[in-house]
Amino acid sequence: MQSFEYYSPTEIVFGKGAESKTADKIMKHGGSRVFIVYGGGSVVRSGLLGRLQNQLEAAGMPYDSMGGVQPNPLMSKAREGIQQALDFKADFILGVGGGSVLDTAKAIAHGIATPDVDIWEYWSGRQPITKTTPVGAVLTISAAGSETSNSAVLTNDEIGKKCGTNTDLNRPKFAIMNPELTYTLPPYQIACGTADIIMHTLERYMTHTEGNNFTDRVAEELIKNVMKFGRKALANRKDYEAMSELMWCGSVSHTGFTGLGRTMDFAAHKLGHELSGKFNITHGASLTIMWPAWAKHVYMDRPERFAQYAEKVWGVNSGTVEERARAGIRMNEEFFKKELGLPTCFSESEIGVQDESVLEYLANMCTANGTKKVATFRPIDYENALAIYKLANR
Ligand code: NZQ
Ligand code: ZN
């Protein structure tokens, strides 16, 4: 186990009716003028937005709202929100939705704290984020884990580049988590969310750090639990137990807890972000395409780790280490495809098989034209990225 620091300051309010405490929590965390951010309309249709606005009015808290955040959220939309929130003189940002809304809320929070800096400076890594505004989250989908994570992911729509920035200043002050708010999710989003939750732990699991420890057991059990309740949620999206398990695991999976004491990888995320940046493919589906290709490409770098995964999560007990490793990858891929109904290669998705030039473009975008390597299990350079995209391009 490597040395680590663990910081997860987000206050969690979990359970039925949790959103009734939103105004109290905003006040507790110093907010008085609230800028609400939401997506394409699901929270309008469900009545959640109206209930929250009424609550703020009853609490005497002025608010302004901005809807229209799209999945794979755009930097231009965040800039629009920054301007609106500055005009309103907001001192608190409330995201009501999923990862796309919450990441936009985080960007607005940073943007209004430092209005002289364009936020791409932060996402491009040219400047560190040093100051922000408090953010609260009312979660409506179990997936990205943004409600407690240190991460925020945006697409720079001027150049088609999707990327994240990680800082503890991205951690929301509180997260309101009522599983009933996810009852209206389309099955595709439940499936993509289930895949994303699994991947946030699995990408922390594939490591060269020695050890077979508590963090491993937590990770394995989380993945098994998410598979079990992902199936149940797909069968019945009003299953409170299933939606609760997905919601809580979604947060735990991305606070960092399931990777403590080891180096994490995140190659499939980096490779997948390029697919989303170019084709606007849903985040969870980008992962179910890229992870099997990545795993097949790198598993021989440490087959015993993949074999451990196969044994503990998939119950594979026979065969050589390499055979067990391959069986685990295959079973995981089949779960994505057959049980979640998600694509595991380009041709199973809306983008279809691509020309070599597109694969080269993706590999260049992922590695800054071959000048940098991403991830850690195998640092992915241009040649590796291209090889992995080729494996997925079937
Ligand atoms: O926009 P609306 O109308 O609200 O509809 C949304 C959207 O179409 C819908 N939805 C959400 N809650 C609903 C609902 N529909 C019906 N009923 C509800 N209760 O679901 C669709 C997807 O929403 P989105 O916010 O995009 O989902 P998700 O939470 O999966 O977020 C994905 C984004 O988060 C990023 C991804 O890259 C992607 O851009 N990530 C953020 C991370 C973070 N900040 O820590 C980590 C992740 O790895 C990920 O990269
Ligand atoms: Zn993710």
Tab-separated table of C-alpha atoms and ligand atoms in Angstrom:
chain	number	residue	atom	x	y	z
A	1	MET	CA	0.000	0.000	0.000
A	2	GLN	CA	1.389	3.370	-1.026
A	3	SER	CA	1.109	6.387	1.250
A	4	PHE	CA	-1.959	8.500	0.566
A	5	GLU	CA	-4.017	11.482	1.615
A	6	TYR	CA	-7.779	11.150	1.457
A	7	TYR	CA	-9.985	14.238	1.372
A	8	SER	CA	-13.692	13.916	0.740
A	9	PRO	CA	-15.331	16.955	2.333
A	10	THR	CA	-18.712	16.860	0.583
A	11	GLU	CA	-21.649	16.698	2.980
A	12	ILE	CA	-24.053	13.995	1.827
A	13	VAL	CA	-27.788	14.095	2.369
A	14	PHE	CA	-29.101	10.733	1.176
A	15	GLY	CA	-32.598	9.318	0.975
A	16	LYS	CA	-36.232	9.970	0.144
A	17	GLY	CA	-37.118	13.652	0.241
A	18	ALA	CA	-33.488	14.715	0.718
A	19	GLU	CA	-33.979	17.666	-1.631
A	20	SER	CA	-36.223	19.347	0.946
A	21	LYS	CA	-33.013	20.275	2.802
A	22	THR	CA	-31.448	22.108	-0.143
A	23	ALA	CA	-32.079	25.671	1.065
A	24	ASP	CA	-30.840	24.826	4.575
A	25	LYS	CA	-27.636	23.380	3.182
A	26	ILE	CA	-27.039	26.375	0.929
A	27	MET	CA	-27.387	28.680	3.939
A	28	LYS	CA	-25.144	26.463	6.026
A	29	HIS	CA	-22.442	26.746	3.377
A	30	GLY	CA	-22.691	30.508	3.140
A	31	GLY	CA	-24.888	30.960	0.074
A	32	SER	CA	-27.410	33.790	-0.217
A	33	ARG	CA	-27.771	34.492	-3.962
A	34	VAL	CA	-28.143	31.215	-5.793
A	35	PHE	CA	-27.403	30.491	-9.433
A	36	ILE	CA	-29.183	27.274	-10.487
A	37	VAL	CA	-27.769	25.240	-13.381
A	38	TYR	CA	-29.729	22.441	-15.088
A	39	GLY	CA	-29.833	20.424	-18.277
A	40	GLY	CA	-32.132	19.856	-21.221
A	41	GLY	CA	-35.395	19.751	-19.292
A	42	SER	CA	-35.747	16.503	-17.327
A	43	VAL	CA	-35.805	18.447	-14.040
A	44	VAL	CA	-38.452	20.796	-15.429
A	45	ARG	CA	-40.659	17.885	-16.516
A	46	SER	CA	-40.246	16.043	-13.208
A	47	GLY	CA	-41.182	19.156	-11.227
A	48	LEU	CA	-37.909	19.043	-9.275
A	49	LEU	CA	-36.704	22.436	-10.496
A	50	GLY	CA	-39.978	24.126	-9.574
A	51	ARG	CA	-39.937	22.589	-6.101
A	52	LEU	CA	-36.382	23.794	-5.496
A	53	GLN	CA	-37.188	27.287	-6.759
A	54	ASN	CA	-40.221	27.435	-4.445
A	55	GLN	CA	-38.044	26.315	-1.569
A	56	LEU	CA	-35.530	29.101	-2.206
A	57	GLU	CA	-38.322	31.658	-2.454
A	58	ALA	CA	-39.787	30.457	0.832
A	59	ALA	CA	-36.341	30.774	2.411
A	60	GLY	CA	-36.024	34.340	1.098
A	61	MET	CA	-33.126	33.492	-1.166
A	62	PRO	CA	-32.912	35.269	-4.513
A	63	TYR	CA	-32.023	32.966	-7.403
A	64	ASP	CA	-31.433	32.988	-11.115
A	65	SER	CA	-31.430	29.901	-13.345
A	66	MET	CA	-29.756	28.662	-16.511
A	67	GLY	CA	-30.927	25.531	-18.312
A	68	GLY	CA	-29.787	23.911	-21.522
A	69	VAL	CA	-26.601	22.186	-20.417
A	70	GLN	CA	-26.137	19.258	-22.795
A	71	PRO	CA	-24.494	15.872	-22.170
A	72	ASN	CA	-20.768	16.217	-22.921
A	73	PRO	CA	-21.114	19.801	-21.704
A	74	LEU	CA	-19.615	22.669	-23.634
A	75	MET	CA	-17.178	25.280	-22.466
A	76	SER	CA	-19.152	27.922	-24.394
A	77	LYS	CA	-22.231	27.125	-22.281
A	78	ALA	CA	-20.187	27.417	-19.094
A	79	ARG	CA	-18.907	30.823	-20.261
A	80	GLU	CA	-22.528	31.888	-20.860
A	81	GLY	CA	-23.338	30.799	-17.299
A	82	ILE	CA	-20.361	32.705	-15.901
A	83	GLN	CA	-21.612	35.914	-17.485
A	84	GLN	CA	-25.165	35.368	-16.256
A	85	ALA	CA	-24.025	34.457	-12.738
A	86	LEU	CA	-21.740	37.510	-12.588
A	87	ASP	CA	-24.587	39.787	-13.691
A	88	PHE	CA	-26.771	38.241	-10.998
A	89	LYS	CA	-23.973	38.604	-8.406
A	90	ALA	CA	-24.341	34.958	-7.391
A	91	ASP	CA	-22.431	33.717	-4.372
A	92	PHE	CA	-23.525	30.065	-4.637
A	93	ILE	CA	-23.930	27.701	-7.603
A	94	LEU	CA	-26.513	24.910	-7.404
A	95	GLY	CA	-26.269	22.154	-10.007
A	96	VAL	CA	-29.467	20.137	-10.479
A	97	GLY	CA	-28.814	17.135	-12.702
A	98	GLY	CA	-25.980	14.785	-13.599
A	99	GLY	CA	-22.288	15.018	-14.344
A	100	SER	CA	-22.740	17.402	-17.255
A	101	VAL	CA	-24.705	19.907	-15.193
A	102	LEU	CA	-22.492	19.565	-12.134
A	103	ASP	CA	-19.290	19.986	-14.134
A	104	THR	CA	-20.739	23.103	-15.735
A	105	ALA	CA	-21.707	24.364	-12.268
A	106	LYS	CA	-18.106	23.819	-11.119
A	107	ALA	CA	-16.782	25.724	-14.133
A	108	ILE	CA	-19.144	28.617	-13.445
A	109	ALA	CA	-18.041	28.611	-9.801
A	110	HIS	CA	-14.384	28.938	-10.814
A	111	GLY	CA	-15.196	31.439	-13.538
A	112	ILE	CA	-17.051	33.905	-11.330
A	113	ALA	CA	-14.372	33.678	-8.639
A	114	THR	CA	-11.732	34.791	-11.175
A	115	PRO	CA	-13.632	36.709	-13.867
A	116	ASP	CA	-10.444	37.978	-15.522
A	117	VAL	CA	-9.307	34.453	-16.406
A	118	ASP	CA	-10.906	32.511	-19.255
A	119	ILE	CA	-11.767	29.036	-17.945
A	120	TRP	CA	-9.953	27.249	-20.800
A	121	GLU	CA	-6.776	28.400	-19.045
A	122	TYR	CA	-7.745	25.975	-16.269
A	123	TRP	CA	-8.932	23.078	-18.438
A	124	SER	CA	-5.913	23.319	-20.745
A	125	GLY	CA	-3.684	23.129	-17.674
A	126	ARG	CA	-1.986	26.443	-18.408
A	127	GLN	CA	-3.075	27.876	-15.048
A	128	PRO	CA	-4.023	26.153	-11.785
A	129	ILE	CA	-7.399	26.851	-10.211
A	130	THR	CA	-6.725	28.852	-7.045
A	131	LYS	CA	-10.117	30.211	-6.109
A	132	THR	CA	-13.739	29.185	-6.468
A	133	THR	CA	-17.312	29.738	-5.303
A	134	PRO	CA	-19.276	27.162	-3.276
A	135	VAL	CA	-21.206	24.579	-5.295
A	136	GLY	CA	-24.064	22.331	-4.173
A	137	ALA	CA	-25.368	19.314	-6.088
A	138	VAL	CA	-28.872	17.902	-6.391
A	139	LEU	CA	-28.197	14.628	-8.181
A	140	THR	CA	-30.649	13.123	-10.680
A	141	ILE	CA	-28.550	10.358	-12.261
A	142	SER	CA	-26.108	7.855	-10.785
A	143	ALA	CA	-23.082	7.799	-13.038
A	144	ALA	CA	-20.246	10.320	-13.161
A	145	GLY	CA	-19.745	10.777	-9.437
A	146	SER	CA	-19.214	14.495	-9.948
A	147	GLU	CA	-21.361	15.180	-6.873
A	148	THR	CA	-18.382	14.245	-4.682
A	149	SER	CA	-15.417	14.094	-7.071
A	150	ASN	CA	-12.461	16.403	-7.493
A	151	SER	CA	-12.978	16.417	-11.237
A	152	ALA	CA	-14.869	18.418	-13.853
A	153	VAL	CA	-14.950	17.526	-17.546
A	154	LEU	CA	-15.831	19.920	-20.352
A	155	THR	CA	-15.580	19.974	-24.136
A	156	ASN	CA	-13.906	22.981	-25.701
A	157	ASP	CA	-16.306	23.293	-28.619
A	158	GLU	CA	-13.925	25.546	-30.558
A	159	ILE	CA	-11.425	22.701	-30.999
A	160	GLY	CA	-13.468	19.558	-30.222
A	161	LYS	CA	-11.300	18.692	-27.209
A	162	LYS	CA	-12.917	17.077	-24.178
A	163	CYS	CA	-10.825	17.057	-21.034
A	164	GLY	CA	-11.007	17.230	-17.273
A	165	THR	CA	-9.356	19.207	-14.561
A	166	ASN	CA	-8.735	17.761	-11.116
A	167	THR	CA	-8.530	19.824	-7.940
A	168	ASP	CA	-10.088	19.663	-4.498
A	169	LEU	CA	-11.690	23.002	-5.384
A	170	ASN	CA	-13.963	20.917	-7.642
A	171	ARG	CA	-15.514	19.135	-4.663
A	172	PRO	CA	-19.076	20.299	-3.999
A	173	LYS	CA	-19.999	21.529	-0.519
A	174	PHE	CA	-22.947	19.176	-0.360
A	175	ALA	CA	-24.665	16.518	-2.426
A	176	ILE	CA	-28.394	15.899	-2.195
A	177	MET	CA	-28.970	12.275	-3.174
A	178	ASN	CA	-32.543	11.042	-3.373
A	179	PRO	CA	-32.663	7.794	-5.373
A	180	GLU	CA	-36.313	8.450	-6.251
A	181	LEU	CA	-35.144	11.376	-8.393
A	182	THR	CA	-33.592	8.815	-10.753
A	183	TYR	CA	-36.856	6.923	-11.411
A	184	THR	CA	-37.408	8.831	-14.670
A	185	LEU	CA	-34.069	7.859	-16.228
A	186	PRO	CA	-34.158	6.279	-19.693
A	187	PRO	CA	-32.700	2.725	-19.705
A	188	TYR	CA	-29.800	3.849	-21.900
A	189	GLN	CA	-28.720	6.368	-19.250
A	190	ILE	CA	-29.042	3.761	-16.481
A	191	ALA	CA	-26.808	1.447	-18.530
A	192	CYS	CA	-24.247	4.165	-19.288
A	193	GLY	CA	-24.249	5.213	-15.639
A	194	THR	CA	-23.720	1.635	-14.469
A	195	ALA	CA	-20.760	1.277	-16.828
A	196	ASP	CA	-19.251	4.579	-15.697
A	197	ILE	CA	-19.520	3.653	-12.010
A	198	ILE	CA	-17.812	0.309	-12.669
A	199	MET	CA	-15.092	2.011	-14.675
A	200	HIS	CA	-14.262	4.576	-11.994
A	201	THR	CA	-13.252	1.716	-9.732
A	202	LEU	CA	-11.878	-0.609	-12.416
A	203	GLU	CA	-9.592	2.106	-13.791
A	204	ARG	CA	-8.206	2.476	-10.276
A	205	TYR	CA	-7.852	-1.308	-9.913
A	206	MET	CA	-5.560	-1.934	-12.876
A	207	THR	CA	-2.260	-0.897	-11.398
A	208	HIS	CA	1.336	-1.968	-10.948
A	209	THR	CA	1.254	-1.120	-7.243
A	210	GLU	CA	1.984	-4.294	-5.284
A	211	GLY	CA	-0.547	-5.504	-2.735
A	212	ASN	CA	-3.716	-7.483	-2.361
A	213	ASN	CA	-5.508	-5.562	0.296
A	214	PHE	CA	-8.585	-3.895	1.778
A	215	THR	CA	-8.764	-1.399	-1.069
A	216	ASP	CA	-8.876	-4.326	-3.516
A	217	ARG	CA	-11.685	-6.024	-1.599
A	218	VAL	CA	-13.705	-2.775	-1.477
A	219	ALA	CA	-13.178	-2.312	-5.211
A	220	GLU	CA	-14.155	-5.877	-6.118
A	221	GLU	CA	-17.285	-5.784	-3.977
A	222	LEU	CA	-18.293	-2.400	-5.355
A	223	ILE	CA	-18.004	-3.621	-8.933
A	224	LYS	CA	-19.999	-6.781	-8.191
A	225	ASN	CA	-22.639	-4.768	-6.369
A	226	VAL	CA	-22.983	-2.276	-9.206
A	227	MET	CA	-23.352	-5.090	-11.743
A	228	LYS	CA	-26.033	-6.745	-9.615
A	229	PHE	CA	-28.051	-3.587	-9.044
A	230	GLY	CA	-27.429	-2.248	-12.547
A	231	ARG	CA	-29.244	-5.362	-13.836
A	232	LYS	CA	-32.071	-4.809	-11.357
A	233	ALA	CA	-32.385	-1.120	-12.204
A	234	LEU	CA	-32.636	-1.948	-15.898
A	235	ALA	CA	-35.395	-4.425	-15.125
A	236	ASN	CA	-37.284	-1.916	-12.953
A	237	ARG	CA	-36.150	1.686	-12.684
A	238	LYS	CA	-38.492	2.277	-9.743
A	239	ASP	CA	-36.708	-0.315	-7.606
A	240	TYR	CA	-35.677	1.896	-4.678
A	241	GLU	CA	-33.040	-0.514	-3.407
A	242	ALA	CA	-31.395	-0.804	-6.827
A	243	MET	CA	-31.440	2.945	-7.434
A	244	SER	CA	-30.061	3.572	-3.917
A	245	GLU	CA	-27.190	1.155	-4.389
A	246	LEU	CA	-26.277	2.673	-7.748
A	247	MET	CA	-26.448	6.184	-6.340
A	248	TRP	CA	-24.281	5.531	-3.314
A	249	CYS	CA	-21.789	3.371	-5.211
A	250	GLY	CA	-21.622	6.057	-7.909
A	251	SER	CA	-20.304	8.540	-5.404
A	252	VAL	CA	-18.011	6.176	-3.532
A	253	SER	CA	-16.566	4.932	-6.811
A	254	HIS	CA	-15.262	8.375	-7.724
A	255	THR	CA	-14.309	9.994	-4.430
A	256	GLY	CA	-10.988	8.170	-4.675
A	257	PHE	CA	-11.819	5.716	-1.877
A	258	THR	CA	-11.731	2.593	-4.079
A	259	GLY	CA	-8.205	3.353	-5.247
A	260	LEU	CA	-6.488	4.399	-2.013
A	261	GLY	CA	-2.892	3.305	-1.691
A	262	ARG	CA	-2.238	2.599	-5.332
A	263	THR	CA	-1.474	4.342	-8.593
A	264	MET	CA	-4.540	4.707	-10.800
A	265	ASP	CA	-4.754	4.438	-14.568
A	266	PHE	CA	-7.758	6.012	-16.374
A	267	ALA	CA	-6.570	5.184	-19.900
A	268	ALA	CA	-10.057	4.194	-21.116
A	269	HIS	CA	-11.402	7.532	-19.889
A	270	LYS	CA	-8.716	9.491	-21.742
A	271	LEU	CA	-9.200	7.465	-24.947
A	272	GLY	CA	-12.979	7.672	-24.585
A	273	HIS	CA	-12.998	11.444	-24.102
A	274	GLU	CA	-11.561	11.789	-27.607
A	275	LEU	CA	-14.481	9.761	-28.991
A	276	SER	CA	-16.910	12.038	-27.155
A	277	GLY	CA	-15.011	15.160	-28.251
A	278	LYS	CA	-15.218	14.159	-31.912
A	279	PHE	CA	-18.496	12.252	-32.120
A	280	ASN	CA	-20.406	13.452	-29.021
A	281	ILE	CA	-20.738	9.817	-27.951
A	282	THR	CA	-22.204	9.305	-24.454
A	283	HIS	CA	-19.509	9.021	-21.800
A	284	GLY	CA	-20.490	5.559	-20.503
A	285	ALA	CA	-20.629	4.158	-24.044
A	286	SER	CA	-17.206	5.617	-24.831
A	287	LEU	CA	-15.854	3.594	-21.910
A	288	THR	CA	-17.498	0.302	-22.872
A	289	ILE	CA	-15.922	0.687	-26.313
A	290	MET	CA	-12.458	1.663	-25.153
A	291	TRP	CA	-11.918	-0.498	-22.060
A	292	PRO	CA	-12.061	-3.923	-23.766
A	293	ALA	CA	-9.697	-2.706	-26.496
A	294	TRP	CA	-7.331	-1.183	-23.931
A	295	ALA	CA	-7.414	-4.316	-21.753
A	296	LYS	CA	-6.644	-6.654	-24.664
A	297	HIS	CA	-3.752	-4.405	-25.652
A	298	VAL	CA	-2.071	-4.161	-22.225
A	299	TYR	CA	-3.064	-7.138	-20.070
A	300	MET	CA	0.211	-8.997	-20.631
A	301	ASP	CA	2.040	-6.141	-18.850
A	302	ARG	CA	0.688	-7.621	-15.607
A	303	PRO	CA	-1.529	-10.609	-16.333
A	304	GLU	CA	-1.697	-11.652	-12.691
A	305	ARG	CA	-3.590	-8.451	-11.859
A	306	PHE	CA	-6.142	-9.150	-14.587
A	307	ALA	CA	-6.329	-12.767	-13.373
A	308	GLN	CA	-7.044	-11.550	-9.826
A	309	TYR	CA	-9.828	-9.376	-11.203
A	310	ALA	CA	-11.228	-12.341	-13.155
A	311	GLU	CA	-11.176	-14.540	-10.083
A	312	LYS	CA	-12.586	-12.100	-7.518
A	313	VAL	CA	-15.195	-10.399	-9.670
A	314	TRP	CA	-16.058	-12.985	-12.307
A	315	GLY	CA	-15.393	-16.206	-10.372
A	316	VAL	CA	-12.838	-17.524	-12.882
A	317	ASN	CA	-10.781	-20.141	-11.026
A	318	SER	CA	-9.308	-22.384	-13.691
A	319	GLY	CA	-6.707	-22.023	-16.414
A	320	THR	CA	-3.306	-20.387	-16.562
A	321	VAL	CA	-2.817	-16.831	-15.394
A	322	GLU	CA	-3.053	-15.587	-18.987
A	323	GLU	CA	-6.178	-17.638	-19.664
A	324	ARG	CA	-7.871	-16.334	-16.534
A	325	ALA	CA	-6.884	-12.765	-17.410
A	326	ARG	CA	-8.393	-13.118	-20.885
A	327	ALA	CA	-11.545	-14.752	-19.503
A	328	GLY	CA	-12.127	-11.802	-17.166
A	329	ILE	CA	-11.774	-9.305	-20.012
A	330	ARG	CA	-14.147	-11.346	-22.178
A	331	MET	CA	-16.764	-11.677	-19.422
A	332	ASN	CA	-16.589	-7.976	-18.663
A	333	GLU	CA	-17.026	-7.150	-22.336
A	334	GLU	CA	-20.012	-9.499	-22.570
A	335	PHE	CA	-21.587	-7.840	-19.541
A	336	PHE	CA	-21.288	-4.435	-21.200
A	337	LYS	CA	-22.701	-5.733	-24.475
A	338	LYS	CA	-25.314	-8.299	-23.537
A	339	GLU	CA	-26.530	-7.145	-20.134
A	340	LEU	CA	-26.146	-3.384	-20.398
A	341	GLY	CA	-26.809	-3.309	-24.145
A	342	LEU	CA	-23.892	-0.924	-24.727
A	343	PRO	CA	-21.407	-0.895	-27.616
A	344	THR	CA	-18.034	-2.602	-27.164
A	345	CYS	CA	-16.577	-1.511	-30.511
A	346	PHE	CA	-17.138	1.248	-33.072
A	347	SER	CA	-19.503	-0.735	-35.294
A	348	GLU	CA	-21.876	-1.413	-32.392
A	349	SER	CA	-22.186	2.324	-31.779
A	350	GLU	CA	-23.706	5.106	-33.850
A	351	ILE	CA	-20.306	6.123	-35.243
A	352	GLY	CA	-19.581	2.901	-37.167
A	353	VAL	CA	-16.202	1.742	-38.458
A	354	GLN	CA	-13.838	4.635	-39.141
A	355	ASP	CA	-11.070	5.369	-41.652
A	356	GLU	CA	-7.465	5.118	-40.541
A	357	SER	CA	-7.151	8.923	-40.744
A	358	VAL	CA	-9.804	9.299	-38.014
A	359	LEU	CA	-7.941	6.860	-35.782
A	360	GLU	CA	-4.776	8.895	-36.311
A	361	TYR	CA	-6.677	12.068	-35.444
A	362	LEU	CA	-7.969	10.498	-32.212
A	363	ALA	CA	-4.511	9.216	-31.251
A	364	ASN	CA	-3.033	12.649	-31.917
A	365	MET	CA	-5.700	14.401	-29.849
A	366	CYS	CA	-5.208	11.960	-26.986
A	367	THR	CA	-1.436	12.388	-26.868
A	368	ALA	CA	-1.118	16.087	-27.811
A	369	ASN	CA	0.263	15.166	-31.245
A	370	GLY	CA	2.472	12.486	-29.804
A	371	THR	CA	4.157	14.793	-27.294
A	372	LYS	CA	2.711	13.274	-24.125
A	373	LYS	CA	1.717	9.934	-22.650
A	374	VAL	CA	-1.543	9.385	-20.791
A	375	ALA	CA	-2.355	6.984	-17.924
A	376	THR	CA	-0.012	4.829	-15.866
A	377	PHE	CA	-0.621	1.064	-16.178
A	378	ARG	CA	1.017	1.392	-19.559
A	379	PRO	CA	1.751	5.024	-20.339
A	380	ILE	CA	-0.116	5.451	-23.619
A	381	ASP	CA	1.866	7.221	-26.325
A	382	TYR	CA	0.731	7.894	-29.883
A	383	GLU	CA	1.596	4.386	-31.129
A	384	ASN	CA	-0.224	2.689	-28.260
A	385	ALA	CA	-3.246	4.963	-28.612
A	386	LEU	CA	-3.433	4.215	-32.334
A	387	ALA	CA	-3.149	0.478	-31.708
A	388	ILE	CA	-5.976	0.598	-29.146
A	389	TYR	CA	-8.249	2.643	-31.415
A	390	LYS	CA	-7.541	0.075	-34.161
A	391	LEU	CA	-8.615	-2.751	-31.850
A	392	ALA	CA	-11.871	-0.895	-31.106
A	393	ASN	CA	-12.443	-0.108	-34.793
A	394	ARG	CA	-14.299	-3.237	-35.810
B	1	NZQ	O1	-30.343	17.215	-19.690
B	1	NZQ	P1	-31.507	16.529	-19.066
B	1	NZQ	O2	-32.803	16.855	-19.712
B	1	NZQ	O3	-31.530	16.718	-17.574
B	1	NZQ	O4	-31.327	14.960	-19.353
B	1	NZQ	C1	-30.191	14.243	-18.920
B	1	NZQ	C2	-29.200	13.927	-20.044
B	1	NZQ	O5	-29.874	13.840	-21.275
B	1	NZQ	C3	-30.645	12.865	-18.521
B	1	NZQ	N1	-31.098	12.803	-17.140
B	1	NZQ	C4	-30.416	13.076	-16.022
B	1	NZQ	N2	-31.161	12.838	-14.947
B	1	NZQ	C5	-32.365	12.427	-15.391
B	1	NZQ	C6	-32.333	12.418	-16.795
B	1	NZQ	N3	-33.392	12.046	-17.540
B	1	NZQ	C7	-34.496	11.682	-16.892
B	1	NZQ	N4	-34.590	11.640	-15.559
B	1	NZQ	C8	-33.550	12.000	-14.763
B	1	NZQ	N5	-33.643	11.909	-13.435
B	1	NZQ	O6	-29.495	12.048	-18.649
B	1	NZQ	C9	-28.711	12.543	-19.711
B	1	NZQ	C10	-27.258	12.493	-19.315
B	1	NZQ	O7	-26.961	13.448	-18.335
B	1	NZQ	P2	-25.451	13.705	-17.927
B	1	NZQ	O8	-25.404	14.767	-16.899
B	1	NZQ	O9	-24.627	13.899	-19.158
B	1	NZQ	O10	-25.052	12.290	-17.292
B	1	NZQ	P3	-23.818	11.804	-16.473
B	1	NZQ	O11	-24.068	11.987	-15.023
B	1	NZQ	O12	-23.494	10.474	-16.986
B	1	NZQ	O13	-22.632	12.825	-16.828
B	1	NZQ	C11	-21.802	12.616	-17.917
B	1	NZQ	C12	-20.787	13.713	-18.000
B	1	NZQ	O14	-19.947	13.715	-16.822
B	1	NZQ	C13	-18.575	13.580	-17.217
B	1	NZQ	C14	-18.670	12.818	-18.502
B	1	NZQ	O15	-17.489	12.897	-19.246
B	1	NZQ	C15	-19.848	13.470	-19.175
B	1	NZQ	O16	-19.478	14.682	-19.774
B	1	NZQ	N6	-17.801	12.969	-16.148
B	1	NZQ	C16	-17.589	13.717	-15.061
B	1	NZQ	C17	-16.819	13.246	-14.019
B	1	NZQ	C18	-16.577	14.061	-12.819
B	1	NZQ	N7	-16.903	15.344	-12.845
B	1	NZQ	O17	-16.045	13.571	-11.817
B	1	NZQ	C19	-16.175	11.939	-14.058
B	1	NZQ	C20	-16.654	11.044	-15.153
B	1	NZQ	O18	-15.640	10.130	-15.478
B	1	NZQ	C21	-17.096	11.728	-16.378
B	1	NZQ	O19	-16.000	12.018	-17.218
B	2	ZN	ZN	-16.340	8.327	-16.036
